[in-house]
Short mmCIF file of C-alpha atoms and ligand atoms in Angstrom, two decimals:
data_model
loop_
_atom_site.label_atom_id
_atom_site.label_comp_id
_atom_site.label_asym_id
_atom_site.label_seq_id
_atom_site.Cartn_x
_atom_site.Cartn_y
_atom_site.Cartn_z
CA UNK Y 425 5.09 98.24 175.13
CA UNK Y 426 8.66 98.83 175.35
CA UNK Y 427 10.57 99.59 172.05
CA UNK Y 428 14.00 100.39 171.64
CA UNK Y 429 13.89 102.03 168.00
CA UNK Y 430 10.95 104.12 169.19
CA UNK Y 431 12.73 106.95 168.96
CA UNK Y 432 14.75 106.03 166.27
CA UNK Y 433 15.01 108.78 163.59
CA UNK Y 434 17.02 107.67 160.06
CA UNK Y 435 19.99 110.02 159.06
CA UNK Y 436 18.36 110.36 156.10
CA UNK Y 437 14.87 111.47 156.75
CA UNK Y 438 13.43 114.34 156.41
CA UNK Y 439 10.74 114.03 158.96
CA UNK Y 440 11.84 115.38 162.84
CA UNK Y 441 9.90 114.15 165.81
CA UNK Y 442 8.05 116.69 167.23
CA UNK Y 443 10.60 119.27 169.12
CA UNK Y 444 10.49 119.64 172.89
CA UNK Y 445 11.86 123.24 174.21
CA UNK Y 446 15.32 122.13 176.05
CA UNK Y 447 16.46 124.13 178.82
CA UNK Y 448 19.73 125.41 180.40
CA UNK Y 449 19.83 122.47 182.36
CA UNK Y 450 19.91 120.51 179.51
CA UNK Y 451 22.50 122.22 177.59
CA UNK Y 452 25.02 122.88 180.62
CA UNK Y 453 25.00 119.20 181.14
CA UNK Y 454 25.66 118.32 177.74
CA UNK Y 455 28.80 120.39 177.21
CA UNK Y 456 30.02 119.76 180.54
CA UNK Y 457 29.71 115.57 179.34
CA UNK Y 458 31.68 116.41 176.28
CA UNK Y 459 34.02 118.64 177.53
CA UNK Y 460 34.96 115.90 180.41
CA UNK Y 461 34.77 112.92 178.31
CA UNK Y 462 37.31 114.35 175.84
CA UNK Y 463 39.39 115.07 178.53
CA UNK Y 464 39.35 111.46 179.90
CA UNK Y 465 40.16 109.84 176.47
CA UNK Y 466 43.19 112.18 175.68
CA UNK Y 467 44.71 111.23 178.61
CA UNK Y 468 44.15 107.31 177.99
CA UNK Y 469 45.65 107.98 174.61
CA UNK Y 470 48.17 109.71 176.15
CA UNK Y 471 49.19 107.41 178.36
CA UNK Y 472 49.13 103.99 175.77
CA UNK Y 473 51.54 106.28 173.95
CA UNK Y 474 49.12 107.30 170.91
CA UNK Y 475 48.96 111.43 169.49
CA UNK Y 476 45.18 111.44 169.00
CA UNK Y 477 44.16 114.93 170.78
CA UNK Y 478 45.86 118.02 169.38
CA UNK Y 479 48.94 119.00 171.06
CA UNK Y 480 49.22 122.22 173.52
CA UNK Y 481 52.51 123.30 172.82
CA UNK Y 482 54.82 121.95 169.70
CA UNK Y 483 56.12 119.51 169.44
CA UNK Y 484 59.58 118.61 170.65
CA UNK Y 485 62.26 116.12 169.59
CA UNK Y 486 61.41 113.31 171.37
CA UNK Y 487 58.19 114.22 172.18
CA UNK Y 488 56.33 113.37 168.88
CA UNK Y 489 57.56 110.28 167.60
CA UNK Y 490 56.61 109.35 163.84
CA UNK Y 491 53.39 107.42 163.64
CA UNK Y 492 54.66 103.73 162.99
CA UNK Y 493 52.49 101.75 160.67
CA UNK Y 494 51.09 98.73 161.71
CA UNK Y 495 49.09 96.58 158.87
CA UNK Y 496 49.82 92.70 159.01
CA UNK Y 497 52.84 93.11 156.52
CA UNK Y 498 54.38 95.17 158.69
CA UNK Y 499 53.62 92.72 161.33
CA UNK Y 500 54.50 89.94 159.34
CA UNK Y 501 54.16 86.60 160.71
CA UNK Y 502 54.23 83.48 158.45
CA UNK Y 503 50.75 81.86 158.73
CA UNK Y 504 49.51 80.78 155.32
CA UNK Y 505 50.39 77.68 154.10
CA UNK Y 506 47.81 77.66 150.97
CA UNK Y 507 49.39 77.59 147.55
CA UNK Y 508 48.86 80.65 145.95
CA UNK Y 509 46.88 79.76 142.89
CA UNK Y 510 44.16 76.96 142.70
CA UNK Y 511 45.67 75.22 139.44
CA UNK Y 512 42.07 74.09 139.39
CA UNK Y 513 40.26 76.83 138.73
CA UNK Y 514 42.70 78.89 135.90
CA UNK Y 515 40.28 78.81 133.55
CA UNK Y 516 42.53 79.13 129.87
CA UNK Y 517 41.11 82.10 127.82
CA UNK Y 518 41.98 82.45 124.49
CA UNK Y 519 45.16 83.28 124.33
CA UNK Y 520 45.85 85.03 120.81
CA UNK Y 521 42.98 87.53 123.15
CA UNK Y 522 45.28 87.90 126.09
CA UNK Y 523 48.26 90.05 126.05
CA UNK Y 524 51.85 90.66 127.75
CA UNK Y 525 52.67 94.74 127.14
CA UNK Y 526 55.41 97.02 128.05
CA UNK Y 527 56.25 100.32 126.57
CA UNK Y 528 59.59 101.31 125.34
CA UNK Y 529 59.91 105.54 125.43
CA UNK Y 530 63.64 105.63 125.27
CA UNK Y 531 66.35 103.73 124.05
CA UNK Y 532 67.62 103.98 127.55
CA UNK Y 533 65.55 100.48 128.20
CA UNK Y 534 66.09 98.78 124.89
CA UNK Y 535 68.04 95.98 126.69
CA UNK Y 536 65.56 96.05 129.35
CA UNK Y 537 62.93 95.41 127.26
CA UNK Y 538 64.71 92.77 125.21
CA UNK Y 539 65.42 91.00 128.53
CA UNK Y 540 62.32 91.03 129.66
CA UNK Y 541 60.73 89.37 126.71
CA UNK Y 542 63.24 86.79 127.12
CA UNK Y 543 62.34 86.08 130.53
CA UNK Y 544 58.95 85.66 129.49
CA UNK Y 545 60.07 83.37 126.80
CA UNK Y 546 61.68 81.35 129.92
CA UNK Y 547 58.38 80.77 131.40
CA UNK Y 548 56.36 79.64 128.43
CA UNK Y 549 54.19 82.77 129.21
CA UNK Y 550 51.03 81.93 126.22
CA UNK Y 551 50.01 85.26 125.63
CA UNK Y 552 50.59 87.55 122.71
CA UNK Y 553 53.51 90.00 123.62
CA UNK Y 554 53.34 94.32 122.27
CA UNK Y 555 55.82 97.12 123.22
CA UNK Y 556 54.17 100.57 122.95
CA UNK Y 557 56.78 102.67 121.44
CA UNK Y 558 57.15 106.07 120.90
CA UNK Y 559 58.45 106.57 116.99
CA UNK Y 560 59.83 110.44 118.13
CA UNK Y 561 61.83 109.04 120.39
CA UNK Y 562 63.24 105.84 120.14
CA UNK Y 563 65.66 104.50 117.51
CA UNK Y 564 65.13 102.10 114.44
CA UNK Y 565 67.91 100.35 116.41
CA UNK Y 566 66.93 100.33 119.98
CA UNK Y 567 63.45 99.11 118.83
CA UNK Y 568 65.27 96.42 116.23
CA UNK Y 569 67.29 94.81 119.66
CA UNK Y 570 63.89 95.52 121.91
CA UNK Y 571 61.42 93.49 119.55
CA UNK Y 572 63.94 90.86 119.08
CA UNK Y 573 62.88 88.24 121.60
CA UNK Y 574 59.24 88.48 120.77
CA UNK Y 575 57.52 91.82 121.65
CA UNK Y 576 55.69 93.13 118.71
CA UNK Y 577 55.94 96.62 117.88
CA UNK Y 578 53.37 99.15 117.71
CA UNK Y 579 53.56 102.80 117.61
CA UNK Y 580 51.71 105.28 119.65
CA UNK Y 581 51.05 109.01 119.77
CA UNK Y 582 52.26 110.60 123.20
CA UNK Y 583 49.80 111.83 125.38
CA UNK Y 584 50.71 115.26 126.93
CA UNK Y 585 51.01 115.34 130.41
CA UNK Y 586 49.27 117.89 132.57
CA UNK Y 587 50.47 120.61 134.07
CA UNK Y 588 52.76 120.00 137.32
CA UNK Y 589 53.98 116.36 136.39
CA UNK Y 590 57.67 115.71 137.73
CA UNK Y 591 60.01 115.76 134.60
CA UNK Y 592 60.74 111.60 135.41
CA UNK Y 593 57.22 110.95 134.60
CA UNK Y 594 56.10 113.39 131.29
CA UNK Y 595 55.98 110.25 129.12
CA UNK Y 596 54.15 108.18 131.76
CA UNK Y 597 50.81 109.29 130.67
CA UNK Y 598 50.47 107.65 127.16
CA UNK Y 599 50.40 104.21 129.81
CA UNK Y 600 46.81 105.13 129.02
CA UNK Y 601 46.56 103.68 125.75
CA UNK Y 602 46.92 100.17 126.75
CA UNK Y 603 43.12 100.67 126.75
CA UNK Y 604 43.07 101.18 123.59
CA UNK Y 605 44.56 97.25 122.85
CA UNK Y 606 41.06 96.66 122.18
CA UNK Y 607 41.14 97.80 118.73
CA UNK Y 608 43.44 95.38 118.04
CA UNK Y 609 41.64 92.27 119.46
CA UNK Y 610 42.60 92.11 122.87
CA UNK Y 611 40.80 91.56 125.77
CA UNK Y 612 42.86 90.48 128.66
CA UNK Y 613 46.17 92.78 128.99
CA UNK Y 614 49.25 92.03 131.80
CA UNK Y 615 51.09 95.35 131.73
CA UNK Y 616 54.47 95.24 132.64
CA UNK Y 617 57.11 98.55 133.22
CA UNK Y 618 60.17 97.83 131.32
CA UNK Y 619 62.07 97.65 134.78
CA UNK Y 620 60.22 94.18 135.16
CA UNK Y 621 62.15 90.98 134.72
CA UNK Y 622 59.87 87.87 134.81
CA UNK Y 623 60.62 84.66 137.37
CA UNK Y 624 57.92 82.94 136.78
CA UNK Y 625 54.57 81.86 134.55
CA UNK Y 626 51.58 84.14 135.87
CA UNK Y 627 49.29 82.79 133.26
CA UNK Y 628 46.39 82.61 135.67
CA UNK Y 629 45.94 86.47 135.87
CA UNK Y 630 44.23 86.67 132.40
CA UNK Y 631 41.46 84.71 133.63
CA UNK Y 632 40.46 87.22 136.19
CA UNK Y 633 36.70 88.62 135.92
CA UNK Y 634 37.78 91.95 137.02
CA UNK Y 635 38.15 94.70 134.93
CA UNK Y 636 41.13 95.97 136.93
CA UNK Y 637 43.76 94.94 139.13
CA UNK Y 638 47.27 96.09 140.53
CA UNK Y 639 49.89 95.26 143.65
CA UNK Y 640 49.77 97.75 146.73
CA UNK Y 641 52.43 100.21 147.08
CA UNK Y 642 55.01 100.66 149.38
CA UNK Y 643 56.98 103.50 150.95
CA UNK Y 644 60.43 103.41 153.03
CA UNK Y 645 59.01 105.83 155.26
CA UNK Y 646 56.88 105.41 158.26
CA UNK Y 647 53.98 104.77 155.65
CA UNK Y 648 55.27 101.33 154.84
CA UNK Y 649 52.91 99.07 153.38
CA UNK Y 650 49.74 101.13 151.66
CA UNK Y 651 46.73 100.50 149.90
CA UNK Y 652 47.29 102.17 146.77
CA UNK Y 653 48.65 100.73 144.07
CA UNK Y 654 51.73 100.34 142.09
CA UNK Y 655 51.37 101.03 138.65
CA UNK Y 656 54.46 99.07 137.39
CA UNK Y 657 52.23 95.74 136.94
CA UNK Y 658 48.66 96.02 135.50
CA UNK Y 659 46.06 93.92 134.83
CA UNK Y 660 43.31 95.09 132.59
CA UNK Y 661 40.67 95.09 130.20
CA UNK Y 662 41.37 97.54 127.18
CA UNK Y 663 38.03 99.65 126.27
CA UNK Y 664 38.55 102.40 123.86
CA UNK Y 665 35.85 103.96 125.77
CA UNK Y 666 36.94 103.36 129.38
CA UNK Y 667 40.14 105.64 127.56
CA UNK Y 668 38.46 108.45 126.35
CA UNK Y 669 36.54 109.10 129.65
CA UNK Y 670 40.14 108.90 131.23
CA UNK Y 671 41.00 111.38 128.86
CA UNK Y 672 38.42 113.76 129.98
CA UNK Y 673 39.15 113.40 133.39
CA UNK Y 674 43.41 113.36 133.45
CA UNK Y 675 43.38 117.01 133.64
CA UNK Y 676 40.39 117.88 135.98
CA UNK Y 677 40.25 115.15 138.36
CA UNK Y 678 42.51 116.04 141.96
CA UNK Y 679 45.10 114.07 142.77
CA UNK Y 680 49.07 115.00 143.37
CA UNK Y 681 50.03 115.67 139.21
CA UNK Y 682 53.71 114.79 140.31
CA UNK Y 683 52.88 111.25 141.20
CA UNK Y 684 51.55 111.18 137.07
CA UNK Y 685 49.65 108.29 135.76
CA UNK Y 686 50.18 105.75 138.84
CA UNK Y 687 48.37 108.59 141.09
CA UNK Y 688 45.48 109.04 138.57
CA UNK Y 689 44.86 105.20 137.95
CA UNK Y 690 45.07 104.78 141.96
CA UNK Y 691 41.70 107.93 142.40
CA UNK Y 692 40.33 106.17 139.08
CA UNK Y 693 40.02 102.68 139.89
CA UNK Y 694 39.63 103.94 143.88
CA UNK Y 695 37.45 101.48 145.32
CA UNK Y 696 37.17 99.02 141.86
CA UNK Y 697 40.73 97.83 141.71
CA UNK Y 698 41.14 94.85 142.82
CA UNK Y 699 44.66 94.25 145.12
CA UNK Y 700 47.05 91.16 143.80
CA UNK Y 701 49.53 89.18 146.03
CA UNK Y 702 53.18 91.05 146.18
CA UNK Y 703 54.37 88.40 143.99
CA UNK Y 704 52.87 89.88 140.94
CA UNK Y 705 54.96 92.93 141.42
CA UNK Y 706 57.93 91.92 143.93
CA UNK Y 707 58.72 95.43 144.22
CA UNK Y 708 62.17 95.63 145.51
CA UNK Y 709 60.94 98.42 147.96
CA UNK Y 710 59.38 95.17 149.98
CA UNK Y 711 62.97 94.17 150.55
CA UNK Y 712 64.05 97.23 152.17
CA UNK Y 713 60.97 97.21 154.32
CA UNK Y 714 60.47 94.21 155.68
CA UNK Y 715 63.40 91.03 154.65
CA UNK Y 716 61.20 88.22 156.08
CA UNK Y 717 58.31 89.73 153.82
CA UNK Y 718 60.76 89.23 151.01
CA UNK Y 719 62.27 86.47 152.11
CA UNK Y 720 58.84 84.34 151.14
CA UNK Y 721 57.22 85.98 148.56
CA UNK Y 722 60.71 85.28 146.38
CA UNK Y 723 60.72 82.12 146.09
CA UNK Y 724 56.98 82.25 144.43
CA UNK Y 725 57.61 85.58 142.89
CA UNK Y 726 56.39 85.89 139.23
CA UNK Y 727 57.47 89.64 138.52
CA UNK Y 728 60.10 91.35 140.11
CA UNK Y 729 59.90 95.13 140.17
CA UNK Y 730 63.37 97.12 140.25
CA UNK Y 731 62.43 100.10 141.84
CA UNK Y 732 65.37 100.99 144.46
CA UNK Y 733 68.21 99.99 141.44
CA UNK Y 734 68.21 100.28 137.89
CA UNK Y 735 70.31 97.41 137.06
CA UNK Y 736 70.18 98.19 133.10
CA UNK Y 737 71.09 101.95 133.59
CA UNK Y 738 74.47 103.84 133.65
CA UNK Y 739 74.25 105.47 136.83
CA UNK Y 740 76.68 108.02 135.84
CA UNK Y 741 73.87 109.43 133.19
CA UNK Y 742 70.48 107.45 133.47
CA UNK Y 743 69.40 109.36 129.72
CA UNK Y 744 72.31 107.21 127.57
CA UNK Y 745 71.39 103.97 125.85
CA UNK Y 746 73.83 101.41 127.24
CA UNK Y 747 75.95 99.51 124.40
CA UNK Y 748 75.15 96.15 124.54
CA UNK Y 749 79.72 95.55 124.85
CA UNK Y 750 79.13 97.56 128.37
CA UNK Y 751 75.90 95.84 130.22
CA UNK Y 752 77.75 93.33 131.72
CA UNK Y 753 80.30 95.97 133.16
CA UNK Y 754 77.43 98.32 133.91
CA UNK Y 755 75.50 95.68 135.78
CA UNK Y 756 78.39 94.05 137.42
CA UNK Y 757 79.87 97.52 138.98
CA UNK Y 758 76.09 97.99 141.03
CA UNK Y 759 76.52 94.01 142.68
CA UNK Y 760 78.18 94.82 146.07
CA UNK Y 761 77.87 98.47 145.48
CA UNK Y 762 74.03 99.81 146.13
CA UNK Y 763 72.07 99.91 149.53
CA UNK Y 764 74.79 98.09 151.26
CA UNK Y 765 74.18 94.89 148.85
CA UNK Y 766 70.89 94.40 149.97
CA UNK Y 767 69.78 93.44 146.12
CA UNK Y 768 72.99 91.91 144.59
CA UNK Y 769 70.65 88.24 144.60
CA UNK Y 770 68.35 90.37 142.34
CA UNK Y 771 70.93 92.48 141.01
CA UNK Y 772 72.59 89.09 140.03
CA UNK Y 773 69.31 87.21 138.95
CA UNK Y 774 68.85 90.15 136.36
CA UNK Y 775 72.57 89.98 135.17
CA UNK Y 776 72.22 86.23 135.13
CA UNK Y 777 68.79 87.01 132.84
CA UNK Y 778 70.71 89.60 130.27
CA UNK Y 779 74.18 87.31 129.59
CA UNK Y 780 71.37 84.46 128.57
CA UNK Y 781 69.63 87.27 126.62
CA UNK Y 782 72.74 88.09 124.78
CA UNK Y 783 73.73 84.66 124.30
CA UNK Y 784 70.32 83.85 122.72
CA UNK Y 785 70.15 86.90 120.61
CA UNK Y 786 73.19 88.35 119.59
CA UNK Y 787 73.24 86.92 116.28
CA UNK Y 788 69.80 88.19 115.31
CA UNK Y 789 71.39 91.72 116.85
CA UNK Y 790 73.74 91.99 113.98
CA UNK Y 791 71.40 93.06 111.75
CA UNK Y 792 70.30 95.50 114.05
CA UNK Y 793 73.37 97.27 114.26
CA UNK Y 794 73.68 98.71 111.01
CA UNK Y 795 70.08 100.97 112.06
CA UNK Y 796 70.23 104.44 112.66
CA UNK Y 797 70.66 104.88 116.64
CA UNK Y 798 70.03 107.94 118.52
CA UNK Y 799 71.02 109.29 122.03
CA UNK Y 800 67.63 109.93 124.29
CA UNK Y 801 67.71 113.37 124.78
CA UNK Y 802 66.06 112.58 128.29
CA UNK Y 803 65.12 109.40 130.54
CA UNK Y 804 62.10 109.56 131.64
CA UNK Y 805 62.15 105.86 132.97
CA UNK Y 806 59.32 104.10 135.17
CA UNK Y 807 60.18 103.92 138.75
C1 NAG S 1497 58.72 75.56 128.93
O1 NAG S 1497 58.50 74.65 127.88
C2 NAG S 1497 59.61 73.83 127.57
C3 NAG S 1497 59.31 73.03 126.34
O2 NAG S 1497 58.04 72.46 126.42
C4 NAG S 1497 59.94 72.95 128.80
O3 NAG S 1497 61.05 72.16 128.55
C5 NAG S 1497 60.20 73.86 129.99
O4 NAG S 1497 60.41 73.11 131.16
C6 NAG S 1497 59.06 74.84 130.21
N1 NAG S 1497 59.45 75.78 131.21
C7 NAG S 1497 58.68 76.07 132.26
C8 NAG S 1497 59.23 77.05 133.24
O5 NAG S 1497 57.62 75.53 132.45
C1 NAG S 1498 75.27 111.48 121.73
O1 NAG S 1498 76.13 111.16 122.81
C2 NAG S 1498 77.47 111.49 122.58
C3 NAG S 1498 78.28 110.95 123.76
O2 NAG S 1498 77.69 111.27 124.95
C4 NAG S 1498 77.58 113.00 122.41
O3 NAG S 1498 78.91 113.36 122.16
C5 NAG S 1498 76.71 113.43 121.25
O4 NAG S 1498 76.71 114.83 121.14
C6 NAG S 1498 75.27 112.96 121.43
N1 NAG S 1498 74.46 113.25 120.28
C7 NAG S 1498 73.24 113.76 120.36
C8 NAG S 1498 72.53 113.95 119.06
O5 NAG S 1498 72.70 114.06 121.39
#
């Protein structure tokens, strides 16, 4: 009886069927097969335009344009009308369990930081709120102002970087002890980068079952939208444990050591971490890519990443605290000034964000004055 898998043999097995001898016949007709069916194929390539088959000669100016991404951001259409979250299913945790944390490594984003919490504030975010801070290196001041609208402080030992890290990121590797939040009762963390600013309530991410979760990158460049991640907004759940294997494995594990922590969580969580709507991280990167992208993930946007501008940060030296007398100014002199205006609405919804800020806290800021203050000797900022 006929039977297709009769002669079916499993990649895996270790078993051959019996081996006939082949002949000459057998193996001129084989390579002459493959050599003409690659032949045929490069030139369909060819002609729809696509560089599949090695080239001859080099490649020439025109001759070898860039590969253009095509995912279905970059393709963007408009199709889903579906809310984003089912109200119905946020299931409400605990929330003395759940936690809001950022990390303050400089006074360079004291005002950032304070801002932030205050945006949170705006949304009636319910979860407990902790700045990692780094007692070497930022000021009884800077941390008096950051801590003032509701982040509490608590200290943390550096972790080194390893060798080859770009000099922007050294400090980006003690990021790793958010997983060590469990120690102090937490279960559910949102991590934000202190270049966040908050827009709306995203309360429903602490009920995730994952163990892991971040917002896909992007890159200006012929890359465009990717499937890594961008480290700027986190979700996850702290294990003292899960941190000392990532300890172990920082400095052996391969992965490009000038992309720092962001390139190590994307090889460590690989396959596990789980991708979250652009809204969770509106990284101002989707702007530049792709406006209609932008255009209607804003108006649902939760976090807003500033990536492309620093709106906080004297551009003249990115490494000096800014007085809280010059934000406005400093702000103010990017609007109408940075990638052709392109982010003055977020440029402004961030200035918009501090002058509240100030207005809310600049009495409880008095006291902070009087502190010992410090200039950061370097920035070594998120992106
Ligand atoms: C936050 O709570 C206050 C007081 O209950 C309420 O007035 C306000 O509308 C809430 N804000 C948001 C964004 O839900
Ligand atoms: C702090 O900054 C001021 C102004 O830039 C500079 O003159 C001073 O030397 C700095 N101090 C330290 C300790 O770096």
């Amino acid at each position: 009886m006929f039977n297709r898998y009769r002669d079916y043999v499993p990649l895996w097995t270790h078993d051959t069927p019996a081996k006939r001898p082949r002949n000459l016949w057998y193996w001129a007709i084989v390579i002459s097969s493959v050599a003409l069916n690659t032949v045929l194929l490069c030139n369909l390539f060819r002609a729809s335009g696509q560089q599949v088959c090695p080239q001859t000669e080099p490649c020439r100016d025109q001759s070898c344009p860039e590969p253009v991404s095509d995912t279905p951001l970059d393709n963007y259409q408009r199709l889903d009308v579906q809310p984003l979250v089912d109200g119905d299913s946020v299931n409400h945790l605990l929330t003395s369990e759940n936690a809001v944390v950022t990390t303050l490594y400089t006074d360079a984003y004291a005002l950032a930081v304070v801002t932030l919490g205050h945006s949170l504030n705006q949304v009636n975010s319910t979860a407990r709120r902790i700045v990692l801070y780094l007692p070497e290196q930022v000021s009884p001041r800077a941390l008096c102002i950051a801590t003032s609208s509701g982040f509490d402080a608590l200290p943390v030992a550096r972790i080194d970087p390893p060798e080859g890290v770009n000099e922007r990121f050294l400090d980006q590797y003690t990021k790793l002890r958010l997983w060590t939040l469990d120690q102090h009762g937490i279960k559910s963390v949102v991590y934000l980068d202190a270049d966040t600013l908050v827009l709306g309530n995203f309360d429903e991410l602490f009920s995730l079952p994952y163990t892991f979760a971040a917002v896909p990158d992007i890159f200006l460049d012929h890359r465009g939208f990717i499937l890594s991640f961008n480290a700027g907004v986190l979700f996850l759940r702290p294990s003292t444990s899960v941190f000392e294997d990532m300890l172990t494995k920082v400095g052996t594990a391969e992965y490009p050591r000038h992309m720092a922590e962001q390139a190590f969580l994307n090889l460590y969580y690989a396959a596990n971490a789980v991708r979250l709507p652009y809204v969770y991280n509106a990284n101002l990167a989707i702007k530049s890519k792709k406006v209609i992208v932008w255009e209607d993930i804003w108006t649902q946007t939760r976090i807003v990443h500033y990536t492309l501008v620093k709106p906080f940060l004297d551009d003249a030296d990115w490494s000096l605290a800014v007085e809280i007398e010059r934000m406005d100014d400093v702000v103010n002199s990017k609007i109408g000034n940075q990638w052709g205006g392109l982010f003055d609405p977020e440029l402004e919804a961030w200035a918009r964000a501090w002058r509240d800020t100030r207005r809310t806290y600049e009495d409880a800021w008095a006291t902070c004055k009087g502190l010992a203050h410090s200039n950061s000797t370097y920035v070594i900022g998120p992106i």
